[in-house]
């Protein structure tokens, strides 16, 4: 029986959401940081905090192999919940099935609006007054699983994708740990 309170965070880059999840951890424990990029900046930060890390270069194996090796590593660390945080890979249906209902992701838009990439530019181009971020359960369909929580961020008239991204990111850092605390109890 997997313990949902034992959380791993999957990253590919800087890992600012990872840091927020670690620093605001309450009601769950971050037991492993895993990455498909052995040089992801977030891994060094995690090691400095004494958190276990795991990395496998996703270019070195095929997609199915990567997901099988990752899944085995997560079981080895007794993980119960998987938090994607800037993990720039689409997980295979096989992996999603192994971890059904236990994988969450943070997405920088108010889902179901703007699935996929370039969310801030798309929200500005559409003339939206409000953007934000969403935490959702990962399913086989990209950014389409049940939404667990939203945070809204107003779009200012002079916003650029970069300035909007900064404010949405700050909202992400407050939202993700809050939603995680609830999610691990269900
Ligand atoms: C965030 O914008 C998040 O919404 C998206 O990828 C970015 C990750 O940033 N999924 P960071 O690595 O957590 O700083």
PDB file of C-alpha atoms and ligand atoms in Angstrom:
ATOM      1  CA  UNK A   1       0.000   0.000   0.000  1.00  0.00           C
ATOM      2  CA  UNK A   2       1.526   3.319  -1.082  1.00  0.00           C
ATOM      3  CA  UNK A   3       1.533   6.176   1.438  1.00  0.00           C
ATOM      4  CA  UNK A   4       0.228   9.348  -0.308  1.00  0.00           C
ATOM      5  CA  UNK A   5       2.071  11.548   2.195  1.00  0.00           C
ATOM      6  CA  UNK A   6       5.426  10.432   0.752  1.00  0.00           C
ATOM      7  CA  UNK A   7       5.818  12.866  -2.135  1.00  0.00           C
ATOM      8  CA  UNK A   8       8.295  12.981  -5.002  1.00  0.00           C
ATOM      9  CA  UNK A   9       8.714  16.051  -7.184  1.00  0.00           C
ATOM     10  CA  UNK A  10       9.670  15.647 -10.851  1.00  0.00           C
ATOM     11  CA  UNK A  11      11.571  18.544 -12.393  1.00  0.00           C
ATOM     12  CA  UNK A  12      13.433  19.382 -15.594  1.00  0.00           C
ATOM     13  CA  UNK A  13      14.841  22.809 -14.717  1.00  0.00           C
ATOM     14  CA  UNK A  14      15.159  25.528 -12.105  1.00  0.00           C
ATOM     15  CA  UNK A  15      12.610  24.024  -9.731  1.00  0.00           C
ATOM     16  CA  UNK A  16      11.074  27.083  -8.091  1.00  0.00           C
ATOM     17  CA  UNK A  17       7.797  25.210  -7.482  1.00  0.00           C
ATOM     18  CA  UNK A  18       9.846  22.334  -6.075  1.00  0.00           C
ATOM     19  CA  UNK A  19      11.424  24.737  -3.573  1.00  0.00           C
ATOM     20  CA  UNK A  20       8.015  26.062  -2.570  1.00  0.00           C
ATOM     21  CA  UNK A  21       6.702  22.511  -2.042  1.00  0.00           C
ATOM     22  CA  UNK A  22       9.729  21.631   0.109  1.00  0.00           C
ATOM     23  CA  UNK A  23       9.836  24.860   2.109  1.00  0.00           C
ATOM     24  CA  UNK A  24       6.117  24.860   2.842  1.00  0.00           C
ATOM     25  CA  UNK A  25       5.788  21.101   3.393  1.00  0.00           C
ATOM     26  CA  UNK A  26       3.204  20.340   6.067  1.00  0.00           C
ATOM     27  CA  UNK A  27       1.076  17.209   6.189  1.00  0.00           C
ATOM     28  CA  UNK A  28       3.328  15.579   3.582  1.00  0.00           C
ATOM     29  CA  UNK A  29       7.031  14.820   3.238  1.00  0.00           C
ATOM     30  CA  UNK A  30       9.141  15.358   0.114  1.00  0.00           C
ATOM     31  CA  UNK A  31      11.201  12.162   0.017  1.00  0.00           C
ATOM     32  CA  UNK A  32      12.741  12.383  -3.457  1.00  0.00           C
ATOM     33  CA  UNK A  33      13.470  14.885  -6.216  1.00  0.00           C
ATOM     34  CA  UNK A  34      13.667  13.192  -9.615  1.00  0.00           C
ATOM     35  CA  UNK A  35      14.659  14.593 -12.991  1.00  0.00           C
ATOM     36  CA  UNK A  36      15.097  13.646 -16.631  1.00  0.00           C
ATOM     37  CA  UNK A  37      17.949  16.201 -16.785  1.00  0.00           C
ATOM     38  CA  UNK A  38      20.978  15.216 -14.688  1.00  0.00           C
ATOM     39  CA  UNK A  39      22.111  18.865 -14.625  1.00  0.00           C
ATOM     40  CA  UNK A  40      18.784  20.434 -13.647  1.00  0.00           C
ATOM     41  CA  UNK A  41      19.533  23.321 -11.280  1.00  0.00           C
ATOM     42  CA  UNK A  42      16.872  22.159  -8.836  1.00  0.00           C
ATOM     43  CA  UNK A  43      18.798  18.920  -8.143  1.00  0.00           C
ATOM     44  CA  UNK A  44      21.738  20.799  -6.595  1.00  0.00           C
ATOM     45  CA  UNK A  45      19.390  22.747  -4.372  1.00  0.00           C
ATOM     46  CA  UNK A  46      17.719  19.527  -3.208  1.00  0.00           C
ATOM     47  CA  UNK A  47      21.063  17.831  -2.474  1.00  0.00           C
ATOM     48  CA  UNK A  48      22.082  20.894  -0.457  1.00  0.00           C
ATOM     49  CA  UNK A  49      18.968  20.361   1.665  1.00  0.00           C
ATOM     50  CA  UNK A  50      19.817  16.698   2.196  1.00  0.00           C
ATOM     51  CA  UNK A  51      16.914  15.458   0.067  1.00  0.00           C
ATOM     52  CA  UNK A  52      17.446  12.272  -1.959  1.00  0.00           C
ATOM     53  CA  UNK A  53      17.712  12.842  -5.699  1.00  0.00           C
ATOM     54  CA  UNK A  54      17.431  10.644  -8.756  1.00  0.00           C
ATOM     55  CA  UNK A  55      18.196  11.519 -12.381  1.00  0.00           C
ATOM     56  CA  UNK A  56      18.313   9.721 -15.694  1.00  0.00           C
ATOM     57  CA  UNK A  57      19.040  11.555 -18.937  1.00  0.00           C
ATOM     58  CA  UNK A  58      15.894  11.039 -20.995  1.00  0.00           C
ATOM     59  CA  UNK A  59      18.008  11.233 -24.166  1.00  0.00           C
ATOM     60  CA  UNK A  60      19.892   8.093 -23.142  1.00  0.00           C
ATOM     61  CA  UNK A  61      16.910   5.683 -23.245  1.00  0.00           C
ATOM     62  CA  UNK A  62      13.624   5.431 -25.119  1.00  0.00           C
ATOM     63  CA  UNK A  63      10.407   6.835 -23.678  1.00  0.00           C
ATOM     64  CA  UNK A  64       8.977   3.520 -22.509  1.00  0.00           C
ATOM     65  CA  UNK A  65      12.255   2.517 -20.860  1.00  0.00           C
ATOM     66  CA  UNK A  66      12.565   5.871 -19.118  1.00  0.00           C
ATOM     67  CA  UNK A  67       9.112   5.590 -17.613  1.00  0.00           C
ATOM     68  CA  UNK A  68       9.679   1.981 -16.471  1.00  0.00           C
ATOM     69  CA  UNK A  69      12.992   2.856 -14.792  1.00  0.00           C
ATOM     70  CA  UNK A  70      11.468   5.979 -13.197  1.00  0.00           C
ATOM     71  CA  UNK A  71       8.467   4.055 -11.877  1.00  0.00           C
ATOM     72  CA  UNK A  72      10.744   1.419 -10.317  1.00  0.00           C
ATOM     73  CA  UNK A  73      12.872   4.156  -8.697  1.00  0.00           C
ATOM     74  CA  UNK A  74       9.787   5.790  -7.196  1.00  0.00           C
ATOM     75  CA  UNK A  75       8.647   2.458  -5.755  1.00  0.00           C
ATOM     76  CA  UNK A  76      12.146   1.883  -4.421  1.00  0.00           C
ATOM     77  CA  UNK A  77      11.805   5.161  -2.482  1.00  0.00           C
ATOM     78  CA  UNK A  78       8.302   4.232  -1.256  1.00  0.00           C
ATOM     79  CA  UNK A  79       6.726   7.211  -2.980  1.00  0.00           C
ATOM     80  CA  UNK A  80       2.936   7.619  -2.793  1.00  0.00           C
ATOM     81  CA  UNK A  81       2.318  10.922  -4.613  1.00  0.00           C
ATOM     82  CA  UNK A  82       4.031  12.391  -7.672  1.00  0.00           C
ATOM     83  CA  UNK A  83       4.107  16.182  -8.116  1.00  0.00           C
ATOM     84  CA  UNK A  84       5.174  17.420 -11.541  1.00  0.00           C
ATOM     85  CA  UNK A  85       6.824  20.834 -11.330  1.00  0.00           C
ATOM     86  CA  UNK A  86       8.232  22.030 -14.629  1.00  0.00           C
ATOM     87  CA  UNK A  87       8.734  18.416 -15.756  1.00  0.00           C
ATOM     88  CA  UNK A  88       8.966  18.873 -19.514  1.00  0.00           C
ATOM     89  CA  UNK A  89       7.903  15.399 -20.580  1.00  0.00           C
ATOM     90  CA  UNK A  90       4.614  13.736 -21.328  1.00  0.00           C
ATOM     91  CA  UNK A  91       4.352  10.543 -19.291  1.00  0.00           C
ATOM     92  CA  UNK A  92       3.401   7.362 -21.153  1.00  0.00           C
ATOM     93  CA  UNK A  93      -0.095   5.882 -20.711  1.00  0.00           C
ATOM     94  CA  UNK A  94       1.621   2.908 -19.040  1.00  0.00           C
ATOM     95  CA  UNK A  95       3.137   5.178 -16.375  1.00  0.00           C
ATOM     96  CA  UNK A  96      -0.139   7.039 -15.839  1.00  0.00           C
ATOM     97  CA  UNK A  97      -1.876   3.693 -15.314  1.00  0.00           C
ATOM     98  CA  UNK A  98       0.707   2.565 -12.739  1.00  0.00           C
ATOM     99  CA  UNK A  99       0.175   5.761 -10.738  1.00  0.00           C
ATOM    100  CA  UNK A 100      -3.495   6.414 -11.591  1.00  0.00           C
ATOM    101  CA  UNK A 101      -4.912   9.298  -9.566  1.00  0.00           C
ATOM    102  CA  UNK A 102      -1.631   9.870  -7.728  1.00  0.00           C
ATOM    103  CA  UNK A 103       0.105  12.261 -10.169  1.00  0.00           C
ATOM    104  CA  UNK A 104      -0.538  16.014 -10.024  1.00  0.00           C
ATOM    105  CA  UNK A 105       0.780  18.869 -12.161  1.00  0.00           C
ATOM    106  CA  UNK A 106       0.891  22.636 -11.970  1.00  0.00           C
ATOM    107  CA  UNK A 107      -0.099  24.495 -15.116  1.00  0.00           C
ATOM    108  CA  UNK A 108       0.221  28.267 -15.685  1.00  0.00           C
ATOM    109  CA  UNK A 109      -3.314  29.022 -16.843  1.00  0.00           C
ATOM    110  CA  UNK A 110      -6.856  28.794 -15.550  1.00  0.00           C
ATOM    111  CA  UNK A 111      -7.665  25.352 -16.914  1.00  0.00           C
ATOM    112  CA  UNK A 112      -9.528  24.292 -18.990  1.00  0.00           C
ATOM    113  CA  UNK A 113      -8.272  27.421 -20.791  1.00  0.00           C
ATOM    114  CA  UNK A 114      -4.893  27.240 -22.551  1.00  0.00           C
ATOM    115  CA  UNK A 115      -3.684  23.693 -22.255  1.00  0.00           C
ATOM    116  CA  UNK A 116      -0.137  23.187 -23.541  1.00  0.00           C
ATOM    117  CA  UNK A 117       2.575  25.825 -23.985  1.00  0.00           C
ATOM    118  CA  UNK A 118       2.793  29.670 -24.233  1.00  0.00           C
ATOM    119  CA  UNK A 119      -0.136  30.160 -21.900  1.00  0.00           C
ATOM    120  CA  UNK A 120       0.694  33.747 -20.882  1.00  0.00           C
ATOM    121  CA  UNK A 121       1.102  35.007 -24.450  1.00  0.00           C
ATOM    122  CA  UNK A 122      -2.156  33.310 -25.405  1.00  0.00           C
ATOM    123  CA  UNK A 123      -4.075  34.820 -22.461  1.00  0.00           C
ATOM    124  CA  UNK A 124      -2.783  38.326 -23.298  1.00  0.00           C
ATOM    125  CA  UNK A 125      -3.484  37.912 -27.036  1.00  0.00           C
ATOM    126  CA  UNK A 126      -7.042  36.839 -26.227  1.00  0.00           C
ATOM    127  CA  UNK A 127      -7.589  40.058 -24.227  1.00  0.00           C
ATOM    128  CA  UNK A 128      -8.382  38.163 -21.027  1.00  0.00           C
ATOM    129  CA  UNK A 129      -8.711  40.238 -17.844  1.00  0.00           C
ATOM    130  CA  UNK A 130      -7.678  37.383 -15.558  1.00  0.00           C
ATOM    131  CA  UNK A 131      -5.153  34.597 -15.805  1.00  0.00           C
ATOM    132  CA  UNK A 132      -3.642  32.358 -13.159  1.00  0.00           C
ATOM    133  CA  UNK A 133      -2.571  28.804 -12.475  1.00  0.00           C
ATOM    134  CA  UNK A 134      -4.156  25.422 -11.850  1.00  0.00           C
ATOM    135  CA  UNK A 135      -3.232  22.193 -10.148  1.00  0.00           C
ATOM    136  CA  UNK A 136      -4.746  19.138 -11.800  1.00  0.00           C
ATOM    137  CA  UNK A 137      -4.578  15.364 -11.745  1.00  0.00           C
ATOM    138  CA  UNK A 138      -2.515  13.951 -14.590  1.00  0.00           C
ATOM    139  CA  UNK A 139      -4.290  11.665 -17.041  1.00  0.00           C
ATOM    140  CA  UNK A 140      -3.372  10.423 -20.511  1.00  0.00           C
ATOM    141  CA  UNK A 141      -4.745  13.638 -22.029  1.00  0.00           C
ATOM    142  CA  UNK A 142      -2.454  16.702 -21.745  1.00  0.00           C
ATOM    143  CA  UNK A 143      -3.502  19.160 -18.978  1.00  0.00           C
ATOM    144  CA  UNK A 144      -7.023  17.705 -18.963  1.00  0.00           C
ATOM    145  CA  UNK A 145      -7.440  15.849 -15.636  1.00  0.00           C
ATOM    146  CA  UNK A 146      -9.582  16.927 -12.673  1.00  0.00           C
ATOM    147  CA  UNK A 147      -8.685  20.413 -11.417  1.00  0.00           C
ATOM    148  CA  UNK A 148      -7.851  20.403  -7.690  1.00  0.00           C
ATOM    149  CA  UNK A 149      -7.299  24.137  -7.249  1.00  0.00           C
ATOM    150  CA  UNK A 150      -6.933  27.474  -9.043  1.00  0.00           C
ATOM    151  CA  UNK A 151      -5.341  30.822  -8.206  1.00  0.00           C
ATOM    152  CA  UNK A 152      -6.381  33.877 -10.183  1.00  0.00           C
ATOM    153  CA  UNK A 153      -4.000  36.662 -11.237  1.00  0.00           C
ATOM    154  CA  UNK A 154      -5.318  39.847 -12.900  1.00  0.00           C
ATOM    155  CA  UNK A 155      -3.783  40.756 -16.272  1.00  0.00           C
ATOM    156  CA  UNK A 156      -2.619  44.402 -16.297  1.00  0.00           C
ATOM    157  CA  UNK A 157      -2.969  46.516 -19.472  1.00  0.00           C
ATOM    158  CA  UNK A 158       0.823  46.778 -19.949  1.00  0.00           C
ATOM    159  CA  UNK A 159       1.581  43.134 -19.142  1.00  0.00           C
ATOM    160  CA  UNK A 160       3.997  41.189 -21.304  1.00  0.00           C
ATOM    161  CA  UNK A 161       4.168  37.377 -21.213  1.00  0.00           C
ATOM    162  CA  UNK A 162       7.263  37.765 -18.982  1.00  0.00           C
ATOM    163  CA  UNK A 163       5.738  40.159 -16.456  1.00  0.00           C
ATOM    164  CA  UNK A 164       2.569  38.068 -16.265  1.00  0.00           C
ATOM    165  CA  UNK A 165       4.632  34.893 -15.860  1.00  0.00           C
ATOM    166  CA  UNK A 166       6.416  36.403 -12.834  1.00  0.00           C
ATOM    167  CA  UNK A 167       3.207  37.192 -11.014  1.00  0.00           C
ATOM    168  CA  UNK A 168       1.598  33.873 -11.907  1.00  0.00           C
ATOM    169  CA  UNK A 169       4.726  32.083 -10.670  1.00  0.00           C
ATOM    170  CA  UNK A 170       4.396  33.776  -7.270  1.00  0.00           C
ATOM    171  CA  UNK A 171       0.789  32.568  -7.143  1.00  0.00           C
ATOM    172  CA  UNK A 172       1.951  29.038  -8.095  1.00  0.00           C
ATOM    173  CA  UNK A 173       4.323  28.966  -5.125  1.00  0.00           C
ATOM    174  CA  UNK A 174       1.474  29.702  -2.709  1.00  0.00           C
ATOM    175  CA  UNK A 175      -1.077  27.411  -4.393  1.00  0.00           C
ATOM    176  CA  UNK A 176       0.902  24.184  -4.906  1.00  0.00           C
ATOM    177  CA  UNK A 177       1.776  23.452  -1.242  1.00  0.00           C
ATOM    178  CA  UNK A 178      -1.764  24.357  -0.152  1.00  0.00           C
ATOM    179  CA  UNK A 179      -3.379  21.984  -2.652  1.00  0.00           C
ATOM    180  CA  UNK A 180      -0.821  19.269  -1.866  1.00  0.00           C
ATOM    181  CA  UNK A 181      -1.684  19.330   1.829  1.00  0.00           C
ATOM    182  CA  UNK A 182      -5.309  18.540   0.958  1.00  0.00           C
ATOM    183  CA  UNK A 183      -4.558  16.114  -1.860  1.00  0.00           C
ATOM    184  CA  UNK A 184      -2.426  13.746   0.232  1.00  0.00           C
ATOM    185  CA  UNK A 185      -5.353  13.238   2.595  1.00  0.00           C
ATOM    186  CA  UNK A 186      -7.755  11.957  -0.036  1.00  0.00           C
TER     187      UNK A 186
HETATM  188  C1  LIG B   1       5.951  26.826 -14.126  1.00  0.00           C
HETATM  189  O1  LIG B   1       5.520  27.936 -14.858  1.00  0.00           O
HETATM  190  C2  LIG B   1       4.861  25.797 -14.123  1.00  0.00           C
HETATM  191  O2  LIG B   1       3.573  26.352 -14.123  1.00  0.00           O
HETATM  192  C3  LIG B   1       5.108  25.086 -15.412  1.00  0.00           C
HETATM  193  O3  LIG B   1       6.506  25.056 -15.576  1.00  0.00           O
HETATM  194  C4  LIG B   1       7.097  26.110 -14.830  1.00  0.00           C
HETATM  195  C5  LIG B   1       8.057  25.496 -13.871  1.00  0.00           C
HETATM  196  O4  LIG B   1       8.850  26.441 -13.198  1.00  0.00           O
HETATM  197  N1  LIG B   1       4.498  23.783 -15.375  1.00  0.00           N
HETATM  198  P1  LIG B   1       9.771  25.985 -11.999  1.00  0.00           P
HETATM  199  O5  LIG B   1      10.793  24.989 -12.539  1.00  0.00           O
HETATM  200  O6  LIG B   1       8.902  25.374 -10.945  1.00  0.00           O
HETATM  201  O7  LIG B   1      10.453  27.235 -11.533  1.00  0.00           O
END
